[in-house]
Tab-separated table of C-alpha atoms and ligand atoms in Angstrom:
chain	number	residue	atom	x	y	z
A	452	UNK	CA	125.460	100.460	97.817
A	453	UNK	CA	128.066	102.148	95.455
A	454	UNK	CA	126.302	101.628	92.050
A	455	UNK	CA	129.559	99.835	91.022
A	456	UNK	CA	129.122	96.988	93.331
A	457	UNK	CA	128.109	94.674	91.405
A	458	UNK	CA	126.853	91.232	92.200
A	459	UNK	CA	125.262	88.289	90.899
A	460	UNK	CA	121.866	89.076	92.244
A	461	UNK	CA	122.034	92.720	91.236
A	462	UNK	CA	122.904	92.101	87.802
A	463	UNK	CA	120.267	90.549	86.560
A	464	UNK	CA	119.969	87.768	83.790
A	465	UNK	CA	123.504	86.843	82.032
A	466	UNK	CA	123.549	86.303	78.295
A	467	UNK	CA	124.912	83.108	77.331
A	468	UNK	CA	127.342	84.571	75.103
A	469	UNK	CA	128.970	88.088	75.330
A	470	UNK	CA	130.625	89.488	72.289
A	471	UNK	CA	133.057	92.385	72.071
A	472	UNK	CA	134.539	94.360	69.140
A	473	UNK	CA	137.857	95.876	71.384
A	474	UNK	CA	138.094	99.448	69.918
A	475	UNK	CA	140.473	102.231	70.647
A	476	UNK	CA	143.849	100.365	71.721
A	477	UNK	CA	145.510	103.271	69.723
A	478	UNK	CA	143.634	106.391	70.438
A	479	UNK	CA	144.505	105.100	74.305
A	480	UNK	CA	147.906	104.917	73.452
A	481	UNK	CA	148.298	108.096	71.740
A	482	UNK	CA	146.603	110.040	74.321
A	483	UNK	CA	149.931	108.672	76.564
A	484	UNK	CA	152.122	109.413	73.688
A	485	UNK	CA	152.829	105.665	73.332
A	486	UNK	CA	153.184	104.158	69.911
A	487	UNK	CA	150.006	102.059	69.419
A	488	UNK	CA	151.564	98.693	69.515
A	489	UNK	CA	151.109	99.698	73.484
A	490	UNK	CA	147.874	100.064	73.453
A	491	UNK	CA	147.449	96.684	71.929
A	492	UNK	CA	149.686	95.179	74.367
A	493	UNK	CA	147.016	97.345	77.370
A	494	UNK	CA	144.345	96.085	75.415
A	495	UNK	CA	145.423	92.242	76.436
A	496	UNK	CA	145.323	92.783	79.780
A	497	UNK	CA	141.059	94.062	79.202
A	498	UNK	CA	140.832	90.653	77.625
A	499	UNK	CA	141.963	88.633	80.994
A	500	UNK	CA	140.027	91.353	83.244
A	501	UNK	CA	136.716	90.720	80.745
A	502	UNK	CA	137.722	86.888	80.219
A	503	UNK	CA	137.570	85.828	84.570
A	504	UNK	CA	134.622	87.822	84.665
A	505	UNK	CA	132.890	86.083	81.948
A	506	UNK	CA	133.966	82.588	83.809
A	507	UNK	CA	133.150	84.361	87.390
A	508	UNK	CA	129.415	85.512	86.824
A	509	UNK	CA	128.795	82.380	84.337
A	510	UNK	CA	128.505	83.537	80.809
A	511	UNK	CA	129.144	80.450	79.130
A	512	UNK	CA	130.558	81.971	75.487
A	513	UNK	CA	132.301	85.087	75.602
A	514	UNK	CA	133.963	85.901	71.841
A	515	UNK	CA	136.383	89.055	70.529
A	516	UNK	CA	136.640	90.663	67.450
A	517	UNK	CA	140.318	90.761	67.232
A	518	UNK	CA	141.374	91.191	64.430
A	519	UNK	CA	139.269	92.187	61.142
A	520	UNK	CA	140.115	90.813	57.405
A	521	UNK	CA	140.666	94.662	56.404
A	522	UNK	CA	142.842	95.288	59.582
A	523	UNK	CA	145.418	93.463	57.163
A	524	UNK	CA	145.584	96.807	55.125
A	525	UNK	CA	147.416	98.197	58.448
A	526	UNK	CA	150.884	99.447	58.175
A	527	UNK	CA	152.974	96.297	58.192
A	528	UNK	CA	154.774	97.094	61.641
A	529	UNK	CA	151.377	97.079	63.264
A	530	UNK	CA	150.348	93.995	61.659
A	531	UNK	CA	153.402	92.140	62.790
A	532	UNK	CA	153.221	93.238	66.046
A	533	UNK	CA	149.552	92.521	66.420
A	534	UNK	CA	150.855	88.777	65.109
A	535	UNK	CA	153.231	88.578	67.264
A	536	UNK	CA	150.619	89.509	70.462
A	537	UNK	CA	148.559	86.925	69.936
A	538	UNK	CA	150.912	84.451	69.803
A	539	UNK	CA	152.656	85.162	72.733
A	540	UNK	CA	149.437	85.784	74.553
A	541	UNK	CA	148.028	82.211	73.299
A	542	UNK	CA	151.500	80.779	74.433
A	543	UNK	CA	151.337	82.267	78.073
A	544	UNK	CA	147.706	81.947	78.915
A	545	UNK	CA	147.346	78.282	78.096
A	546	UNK	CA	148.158	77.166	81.670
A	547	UNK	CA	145.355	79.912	82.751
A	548	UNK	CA	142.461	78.131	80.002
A	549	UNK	CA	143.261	74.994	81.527
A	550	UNK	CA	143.051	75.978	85.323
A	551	UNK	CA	140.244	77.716	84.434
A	552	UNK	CA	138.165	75.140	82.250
A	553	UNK	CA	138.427	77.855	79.388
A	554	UNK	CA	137.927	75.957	75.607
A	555	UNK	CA	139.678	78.429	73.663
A	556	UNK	CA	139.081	78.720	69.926
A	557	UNK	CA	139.966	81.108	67.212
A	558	UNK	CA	137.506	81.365	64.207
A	559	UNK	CA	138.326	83.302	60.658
A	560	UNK	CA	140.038	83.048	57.220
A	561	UNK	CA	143.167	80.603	58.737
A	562	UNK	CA	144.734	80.500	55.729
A	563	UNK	CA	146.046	83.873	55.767
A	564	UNK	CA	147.718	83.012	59.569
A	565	UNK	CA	151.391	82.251	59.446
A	566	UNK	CA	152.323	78.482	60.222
A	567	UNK	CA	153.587	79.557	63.283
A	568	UNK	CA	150.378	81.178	64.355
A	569	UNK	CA	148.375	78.510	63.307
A	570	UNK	CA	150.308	76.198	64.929
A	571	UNK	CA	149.861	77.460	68.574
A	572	UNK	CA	146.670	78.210	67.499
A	573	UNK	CA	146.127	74.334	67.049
A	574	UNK	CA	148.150	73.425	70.039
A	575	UNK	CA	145.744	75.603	72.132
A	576	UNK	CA	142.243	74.567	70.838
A	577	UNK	CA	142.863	70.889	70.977
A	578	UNK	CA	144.657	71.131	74.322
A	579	UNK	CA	141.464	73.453	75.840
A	580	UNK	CA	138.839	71.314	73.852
A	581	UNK	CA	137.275	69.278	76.619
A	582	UNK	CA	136.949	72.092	79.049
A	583	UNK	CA	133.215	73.255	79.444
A	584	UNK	CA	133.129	76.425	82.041
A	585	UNK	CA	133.538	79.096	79.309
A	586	UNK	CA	134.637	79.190	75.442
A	587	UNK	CA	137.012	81.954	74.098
A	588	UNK	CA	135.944	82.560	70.548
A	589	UNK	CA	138.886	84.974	69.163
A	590	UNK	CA	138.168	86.041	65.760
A	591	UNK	CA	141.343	86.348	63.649
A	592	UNK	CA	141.431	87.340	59.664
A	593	UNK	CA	137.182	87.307	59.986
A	594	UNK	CA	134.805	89.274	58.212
A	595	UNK	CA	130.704	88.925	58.011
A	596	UNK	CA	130.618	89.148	54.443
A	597	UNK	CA	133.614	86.638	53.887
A	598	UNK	CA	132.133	84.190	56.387
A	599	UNK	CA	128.698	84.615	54.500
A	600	UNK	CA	130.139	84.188	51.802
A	601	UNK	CA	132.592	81.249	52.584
A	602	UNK	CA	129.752	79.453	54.142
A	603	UNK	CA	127.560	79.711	50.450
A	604	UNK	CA	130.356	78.215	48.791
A	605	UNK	CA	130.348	75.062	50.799
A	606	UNK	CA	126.703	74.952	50.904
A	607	UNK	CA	126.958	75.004	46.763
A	608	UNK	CA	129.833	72.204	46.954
A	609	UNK	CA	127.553	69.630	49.203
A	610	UNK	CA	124.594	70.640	46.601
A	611	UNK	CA	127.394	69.589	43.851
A	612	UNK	CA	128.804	66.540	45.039
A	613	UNK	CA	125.849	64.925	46.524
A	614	UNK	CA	123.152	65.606	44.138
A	615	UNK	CA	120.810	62.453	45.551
A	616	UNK	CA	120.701	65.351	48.571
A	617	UNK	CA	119.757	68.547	46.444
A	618	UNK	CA	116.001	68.597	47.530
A	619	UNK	CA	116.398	68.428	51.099
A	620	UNK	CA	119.178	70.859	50.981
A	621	UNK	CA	117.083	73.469	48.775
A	622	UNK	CA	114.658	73.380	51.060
A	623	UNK	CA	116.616	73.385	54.476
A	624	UNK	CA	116.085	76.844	56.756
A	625	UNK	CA	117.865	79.481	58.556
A	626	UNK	CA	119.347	76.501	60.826
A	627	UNK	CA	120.462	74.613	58.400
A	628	UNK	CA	122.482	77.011	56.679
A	629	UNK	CA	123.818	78.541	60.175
A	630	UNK	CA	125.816	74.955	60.025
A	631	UNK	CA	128.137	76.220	57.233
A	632	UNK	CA	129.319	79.293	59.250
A	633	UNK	CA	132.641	79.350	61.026
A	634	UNK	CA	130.565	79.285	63.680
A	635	UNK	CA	128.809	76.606	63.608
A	636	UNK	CA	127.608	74.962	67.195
A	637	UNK	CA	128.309	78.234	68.753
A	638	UNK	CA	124.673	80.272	69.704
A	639	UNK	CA	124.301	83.741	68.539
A	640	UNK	CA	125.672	86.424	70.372
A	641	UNK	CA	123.285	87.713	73.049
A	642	UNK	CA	124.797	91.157	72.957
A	643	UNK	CA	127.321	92.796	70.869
A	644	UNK	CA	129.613	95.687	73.187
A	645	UNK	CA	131.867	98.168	70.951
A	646	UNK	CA	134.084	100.240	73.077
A	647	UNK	CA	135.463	103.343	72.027
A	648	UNK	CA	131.820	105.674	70.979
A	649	UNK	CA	132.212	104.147	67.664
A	650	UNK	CA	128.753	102.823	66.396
A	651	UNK	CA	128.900	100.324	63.671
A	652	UNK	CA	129.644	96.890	63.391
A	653	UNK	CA	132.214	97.014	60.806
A	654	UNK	CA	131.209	93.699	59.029
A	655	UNK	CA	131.872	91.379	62.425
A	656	UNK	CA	128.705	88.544	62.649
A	657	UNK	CA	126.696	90.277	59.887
A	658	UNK	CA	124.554	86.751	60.326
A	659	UNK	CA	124.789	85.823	63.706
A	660	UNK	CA	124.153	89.366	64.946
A	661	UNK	CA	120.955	89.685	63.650
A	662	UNK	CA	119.051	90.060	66.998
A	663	UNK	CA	122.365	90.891	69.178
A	664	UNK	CA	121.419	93.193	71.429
A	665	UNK	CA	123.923	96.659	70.331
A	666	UNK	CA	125.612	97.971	73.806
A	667	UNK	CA	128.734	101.258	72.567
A	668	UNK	CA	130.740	102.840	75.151
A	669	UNK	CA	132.762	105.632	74.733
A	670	UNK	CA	135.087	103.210	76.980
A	671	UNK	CA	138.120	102.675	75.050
A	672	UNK	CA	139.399	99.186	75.207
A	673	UNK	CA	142.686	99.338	77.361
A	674	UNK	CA	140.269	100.928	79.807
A	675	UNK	CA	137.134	98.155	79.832
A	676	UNK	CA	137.967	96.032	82.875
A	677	UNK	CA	136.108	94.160	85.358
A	678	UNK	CA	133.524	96.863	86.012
A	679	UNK	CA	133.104	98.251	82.687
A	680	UNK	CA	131.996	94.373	81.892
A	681	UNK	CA	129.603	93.741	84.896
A	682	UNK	CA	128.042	96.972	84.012
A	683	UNK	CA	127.342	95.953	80.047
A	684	UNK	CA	125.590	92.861	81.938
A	685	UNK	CA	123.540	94.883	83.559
A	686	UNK	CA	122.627	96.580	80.915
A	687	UNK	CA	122.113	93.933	78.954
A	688	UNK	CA	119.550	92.309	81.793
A	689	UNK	CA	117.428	95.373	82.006
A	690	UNK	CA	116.590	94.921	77.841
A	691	UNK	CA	113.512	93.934	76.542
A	692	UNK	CA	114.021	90.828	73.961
A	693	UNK	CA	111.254	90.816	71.463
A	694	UNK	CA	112.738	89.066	68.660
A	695	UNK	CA	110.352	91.144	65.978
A	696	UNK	CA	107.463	90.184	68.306
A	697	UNK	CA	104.676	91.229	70.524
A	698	UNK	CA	104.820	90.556	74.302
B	1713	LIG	C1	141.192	98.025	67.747
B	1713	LIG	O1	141.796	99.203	68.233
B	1713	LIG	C2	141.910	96.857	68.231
B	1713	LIG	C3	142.530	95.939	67.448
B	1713	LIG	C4	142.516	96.002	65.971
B	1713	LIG	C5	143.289	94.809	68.020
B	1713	LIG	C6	142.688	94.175	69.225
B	1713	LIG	C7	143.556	93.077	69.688
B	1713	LIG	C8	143.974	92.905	70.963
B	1713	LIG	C9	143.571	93.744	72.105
B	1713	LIG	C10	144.846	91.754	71.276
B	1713	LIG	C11	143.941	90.625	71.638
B	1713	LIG	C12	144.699	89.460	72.025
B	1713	LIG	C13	144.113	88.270	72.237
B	1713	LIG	C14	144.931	87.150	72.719
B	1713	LIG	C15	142.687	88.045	71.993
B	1713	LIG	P1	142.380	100.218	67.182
B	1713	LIG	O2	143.806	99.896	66.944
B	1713	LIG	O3	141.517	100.232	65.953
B	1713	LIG	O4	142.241	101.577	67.975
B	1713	LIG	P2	141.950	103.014	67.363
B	1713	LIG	O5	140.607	102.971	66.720
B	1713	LIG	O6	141.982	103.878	68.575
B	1713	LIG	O7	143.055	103.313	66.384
């Protein structure tokens, strides 16, 4: 057996939810002499490759870091264009969510989204929301701190406006509070991939991370297809979850 045949009994245990943060669209470009809007465009085509394998081998949540609140400092030509990807790719791969019982939904600071964005974006989640096989979390304009942050201030509006409530809510846990982040409902990742040899997590699910398991490739995103994916699950079903503890 080539060790890239994967298959469902070689791989191991699948996580429940996969999370990515797609590096290196533009070093891939530039290597081709492409401008990086290309490698963007390369990188969308990794998304599908990683998106029917996450539906094939049964990992039920499979979210993308896709775009960071700081990637707004980009130059503005990049931002557009990145804008403009996502809409067109949320326009064309609708009819692919729904023939594939994918629930598609994008999670971050909407506000800063253009109305046009936000209104595909809206078409697509409520047209995908009763389909169960896998859900597509895409996080646009999102941050760890900001979501952190935006989730405290809602917490301290409930503790404002329904003061009868302030005890039990002072002394709620870890759960509780995971209700007032965007993703709310949604488990914790299960394992965190970043492609492209960088090693950080650049502020993406500072909360929800906490006991991710960390998987960096020096893959760079355009190039992390179907194999590149099985593999991480592989990886992924060979660690050793202790979750602080002793087994
Ligand atoms: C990081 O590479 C990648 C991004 C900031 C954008 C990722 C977005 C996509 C692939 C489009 C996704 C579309 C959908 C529908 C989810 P980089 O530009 O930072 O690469 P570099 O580090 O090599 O410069």
């Amino acid at each position: 057996m080539s060790d890239k045949t994967y298959t469902m009994e070689n791989i191991g245990k699948i996580p429940v939810h996969v999370s990515i943060i797609m590096d290196g669209n533009g070093r891939w470009a530039g290597e081709r002499g492409l401008d990086r809007s290309a490698g963007h465009a390369e990188g969308v085509e990794s998304v599908r490759a990683c998106t029917e394998a996450a539906v094939e081998y049964g990992v039920k949540y499979l979210s993308l870091y896709a775009f960071s609140e700081e990637n707004w400092g980009r130059p503005q030509a990049e931002v557009d264009a990145l804008m403009l990807l996502m809409f067109k790719s949320m326009v064309e791969e609708l009819s692919n969510f729904m023939e594939n019982g994918i629930r598609f939904v994008v999670l971050g600071h909407r506000e800063k989204l253009s109305d046009e964005l936000n209104a595909v974006i809206d078409d697509c989640m409520r047209k995908t929301s009763g389909n169960d096989r896998l859900t597509l979390i895409v996080f646009l304009s999102y941050s760890g701190k900001w979501d952190i942050l935006q989730a405290a201030k809602r917490y301290a509006r409930d503790l404002i406006e329904h003061p009868d409530e302030a005890e039990s809510m002072l002394g709620m846990g870890i759960d509780g509070f995971d209700r007032y982040l965007v993703t709310a409902g949604i488990p914790d990742p299960d394992i965190i991939i970043r492609t492209s040899g960088e090693m950080r997590l650049s502020n993406y699910l500072l909360w929800q991370g906490a006991y991710s398991e960390l998987l960096f490739t020096d893959v760079l995103w355009p190039d992390f297809r179907k194999d590149e994916f099985l593999s991480a699950l592989r990886t992924y079903s060979k660690r050793d979850r202790r979750y602080g503890k002793v087994k």
